[in-house]
């Protein structure tokens, strides 16, 4: 029993840091890998904790999350939560036991569909409705115009960010198993 390896667990505080860091995902956008640095910045608190005792695996994890990434910012926390859960699984497995390529494959396979769905809802629907409601009021000099525009955009975005992150992390690989079983 003494030889048993202690499980590495991500705390709620670490998850809050990841979520807060996810808000800055667009801050370092570039044409080569787009949101990769923002994604890596979001994942850093989890990776630093999980791989604190293994610099080589930590370096590999950092490189894994510096790959190309592009998705609607509101849906990115779901992918970050899922990746954090998978990194936790990887950190608790023996080296070579967990296929780390699956983390990159999940990110790649989700970012395209999520970008299409997210852009349609957040840029093509909520923003347009917000402008349609808020602009006439703002033109008339009513302070309610910009407030309504902000709320129509902000509330759905924040709900999706928070709930998506929670579902992504808590669902983890079980979510992926269910998806593959359902076809």
Coordinates of C-alpha atoms in Angstrom, one line a residue:
X1 CA 0.0 0.0 0.0
X2 CA 2.8 2.4 0.7
X3 CA 4.1 2.1 -2.8
X4 CA 0.8 3.2 -4.3
X5 CA 1.1 6.4 -6.3
X6 CA -1.0 9.3 -5.0
X7 CA -3.6 10.4 -7.5
X8 CA -3.1 13.9 -8.9
X9 CA -6.3 15.9 -8.7
X10 CA -7.1 19.3 -10.1
X11 CA -8.7 21.5 -7.4
X12 CA -11.6 23.9 -7.8
X13 CA -9.2 26.8 -7.5
X14 CA -7.1 25.5 -10.4
X15 CA -10.3 25.1 -12.5
X16 CA -11.3 28.7 -11.7
X17 CA -7.9 29.9 -12.9
X18 CA -8.4 28.0 -16.1
X19 CA -11.8 29.4 -16.6
X20 CA -10.6 33.0 -15.9
X21 CA -7.7 32.5 -18.2
X22 CA -10.0 31.3 -21.0
X23 CA -11.5 34.8 -21.1
X24 CA -8.2 36.0 -22.6
X25 CA -8.1 33.5 -25.4
X26 CA -8.3 36.2 -28.1
X27 CA -5.6 38.4 -26.6
X28 CA -2.7 36.7 -28.5
X29 CA -4.4 35.8 -31.8
X30 CA -2.1 35.4 -34.8
X31 CA -2.3 34.2 -38.4
X32 CA 0.0 31.2 -37.9
X33 CA -1.7 29.2 -35.1
X34 CA -4.5 31.7 -34.3
X35 CA -5.7 31.1 -30.6
X36 CA -3.0 28.6 -29.6
X37 CA -1.2 30.9 -27.1
X38 CA -4.5 31.8 -25.4
X39 CA -5.4 28.1 -25.2
X40 CA -2.0 27.3 -23.7
X41 CA -2.4 30.2 -21.2
X42 CA -5.7 28.9 -20.1
X43 CA -4.3 25.3 -19.6
X44 CA -1.1 26.4 -17.8
X45 CA -2.5 26.3 -14.2
X46 CA -3.7 22.7 -14.7
X47 CA -0.5 21.6 -16.5
X48 CA 1.8 23.2 -13.9
X49 CA 0.0 21.3 -11.1
X50 CA -0.4 18.0 -12.7
X51 CA 3.2 17.7 -14.1
X52 CA 5.0 19.6 -11.3
X53 CA 7.2 16.6 -10.6
X54 CA 7.9 15.6 -14.2
X55 CA 9.5 18.4 -16.3
X56 CA 9.6 16.3 -19.5
X57 CA 5.9 15.4 -19.4
X58 CA 5.1 19.0 -18.5
X59 CA 7.1 20.2 -21.6
X60 CA 5.3 17.8 -23.8
X61 CA 1.9 19.0 -22.5
X62 CA 2.9 22.6 -23.1
X63 CA 3.9 21.7 -26.7
X64 CA 0.7 19.8 -27.2
X65 CA -1.4 22.8 -26.3
X66 CA 0.7 25.2 -28.5
X67 CA -0.7 23.5 -31.6
X68 CA -3.1 25.4 -33.9
X69 CA -6.4 26.2 -32.3
X70 CA -9.3 28.3 -33.5
X71 CA -12.9 28.2 -32.2
X72 CA -15.6 30.6 -31.0
X73 CA -14.4 32.0 -27.7
X74 CA -17.7 31.3 -26.0
X75 CA -17.4 27.5 -26.7
X76 CA -13.7 27.2 -26.0
X77 CA -14.1 26.7 -22.2
X78 CA -15.9 23.4 -23.0
X79 CA -12.9 22.2 -24.9
X80 CA -10.5 23.5 -22.2
X81 CA -12.5 21.6 -19.5
X82 CA -12.4 18.5 -21.6
X83 CA -8.6 18.9 -22.2
X84 CA -8.0 19.5 -18.5
X85 CA -9.9 16.3 -17.6
X86 CA -7.9 14.3 -20.2
X87 CA -4.6 15.8 -18.9
X88 CA -5.6 14.8 -15.4
X89 CA -6.2 11.2 -16.7
X90 CA -2.8 11.3 -18.4
X91 CA -1.0 12.6 -15.3
X92 CA -2.4 9.7 -13.3
X93 CA -1.5 7.0 -15.8
X94 CA 1.8 5.4 -16.3
X95 CA 3.9 6.9 -19.0
X96 CA 2.8 5.4 -22.4
X97 CA -0.4 4.1 -21.0
X98 CA -2.6 7.0 -22.0
X99 CA -2.6 8.1 -25.7
X100 CA -1.7 11.8 -25.5
X101 CA -2.5 12.2 -29.2
X102 CA -6.2 11.8 -28.2
X103 CA -6.1 15.2 -26.4
X104 CA -5.0 16.9 -29.6
X105 CA -7.4 14.9 -31.7
X106 CA -10.3 15.9 -29.5
X107 CA -9.4 19.6 -29.7
X108 CA -9.1 19.4 -33.4
X109 CA -12.3 17.5 -34.0
X110 CA -14.4 19.8 -31.8
X111 CA -13.0 23.2 -32.8
X112 CA -14.5 23.1 -36.3
X113 CA -18.1 22.2 -35.5
X114 CA -18.1 24.4 -32.4
X115 CA -16.8 27.3 -34.4
X116 CA -19.6 27.0 -36.9
X117 CA -22.3 26.6 -34.2
X118 CA -20.8 29.3 -32.0
X119 CA -20.3 31.9 -34.7
X120 CA -23.9 31.4 -35.9
X121 CA -25.4 31.9 -32.5
X122 CA -23.1 34.5 -30.9
X123 CA -22.0 36.6 -33.9
X124 CA -25.0 35.9 -36.2
X125 CA -27.9 35.8 -33.8
X126 CA -27.4 37.4 -30.4
X127 CA -25.4 40.3 -31.7
X128 CA -27.9 41.0 -34.5
X129 CA -30.8 40.8 -32.1
X130 CA -28.9 43.0 -29.6
X131 CA -28.3 45.7 -32.3
X132 CA -31.9 45.5 -33.5
X133 CA -33.2 46.1 -30.0
X134 CA -30.5 48.4 -28.7
X135 CA -29.7 50.7 -31.7
X136 CA -33.1 52.4 -32.0
X137 CA -33.2 53.1 -28.3
X138 CA -29.6 54.4 -28.4
X139 CA -30.3 56.7 -31.4
X140 CA -33.3 58.1 -29.4
X141 CA -30.9 58.9 -26.6
X142 CA -32.1 56.2 -24.3
X143 CA -29.4 54.7 -22.1
X144 CA -31.3 51.4 -22.1
X145 CA -30.2 50.9 -25.7
X146 CA -26.5 50.1 -25.0
X147 CA -27.5 48.3 -21.8
X148 CA -29.9 45.9 -23.6
X149 CA -27.3 45.4 -26.4
X150 CA -24.7 44.4 -23.8
X151 CA -27.1 42.1 -21.8
X152 CA -28.4 40.3 -24.9
X153 CA -24.8 39.5 -25.9
X154 CA -23.3 39.0 -22.5
X155 CA -25.8 36.8 -20.7
X156 CA -26.0 33.9 -23.2
X157 CA -22.2 34.0 -23.7
X158 CA -21.5 33.7 -20.0
X159 CA -24.1 31.0 -19.4
X160 CA -22.6 28.9 -22.3
X161 CA -19.0 29.6 -21.1
X162 CA -19.6 28.6 -17.5
X163 CA -21.9 25.6 -18.1
X164 CA -19.8 24.4 -21.0
X165 CA -16.6 24.5 -18.9
X166 CA -18.3 22.5 -16.1
X167 CA -19.7 19.9 -18.5
X168 CA -16.4 19.6 -20.3
X169 CA -14.3 19.0 -17.2
X170 CA -16.8 16.8 -15.3
X171 CA -17.8 14.8 -18.3
X172 CA -14.2 14.2 -19.4
X173 CA -13.5 11.0 -21.2
X174 CA -16.9 9.6 -20.3
X175 CA -18.4 12.3 -22.6
X176 CA -16.2 11.1 -25.4
X177 CA -17.1 7.4 -24.8
X178 CA -20.8 8.3 -24.9
X179 CA -20.4 10.2 -28.1
X180 CA -18.5 7.4 -29.8
X181 CA -21.1 4.8 -28.6
X182 CA -24.0 6.9 -29.9
X183 CA -22.2 7.2 -33.3

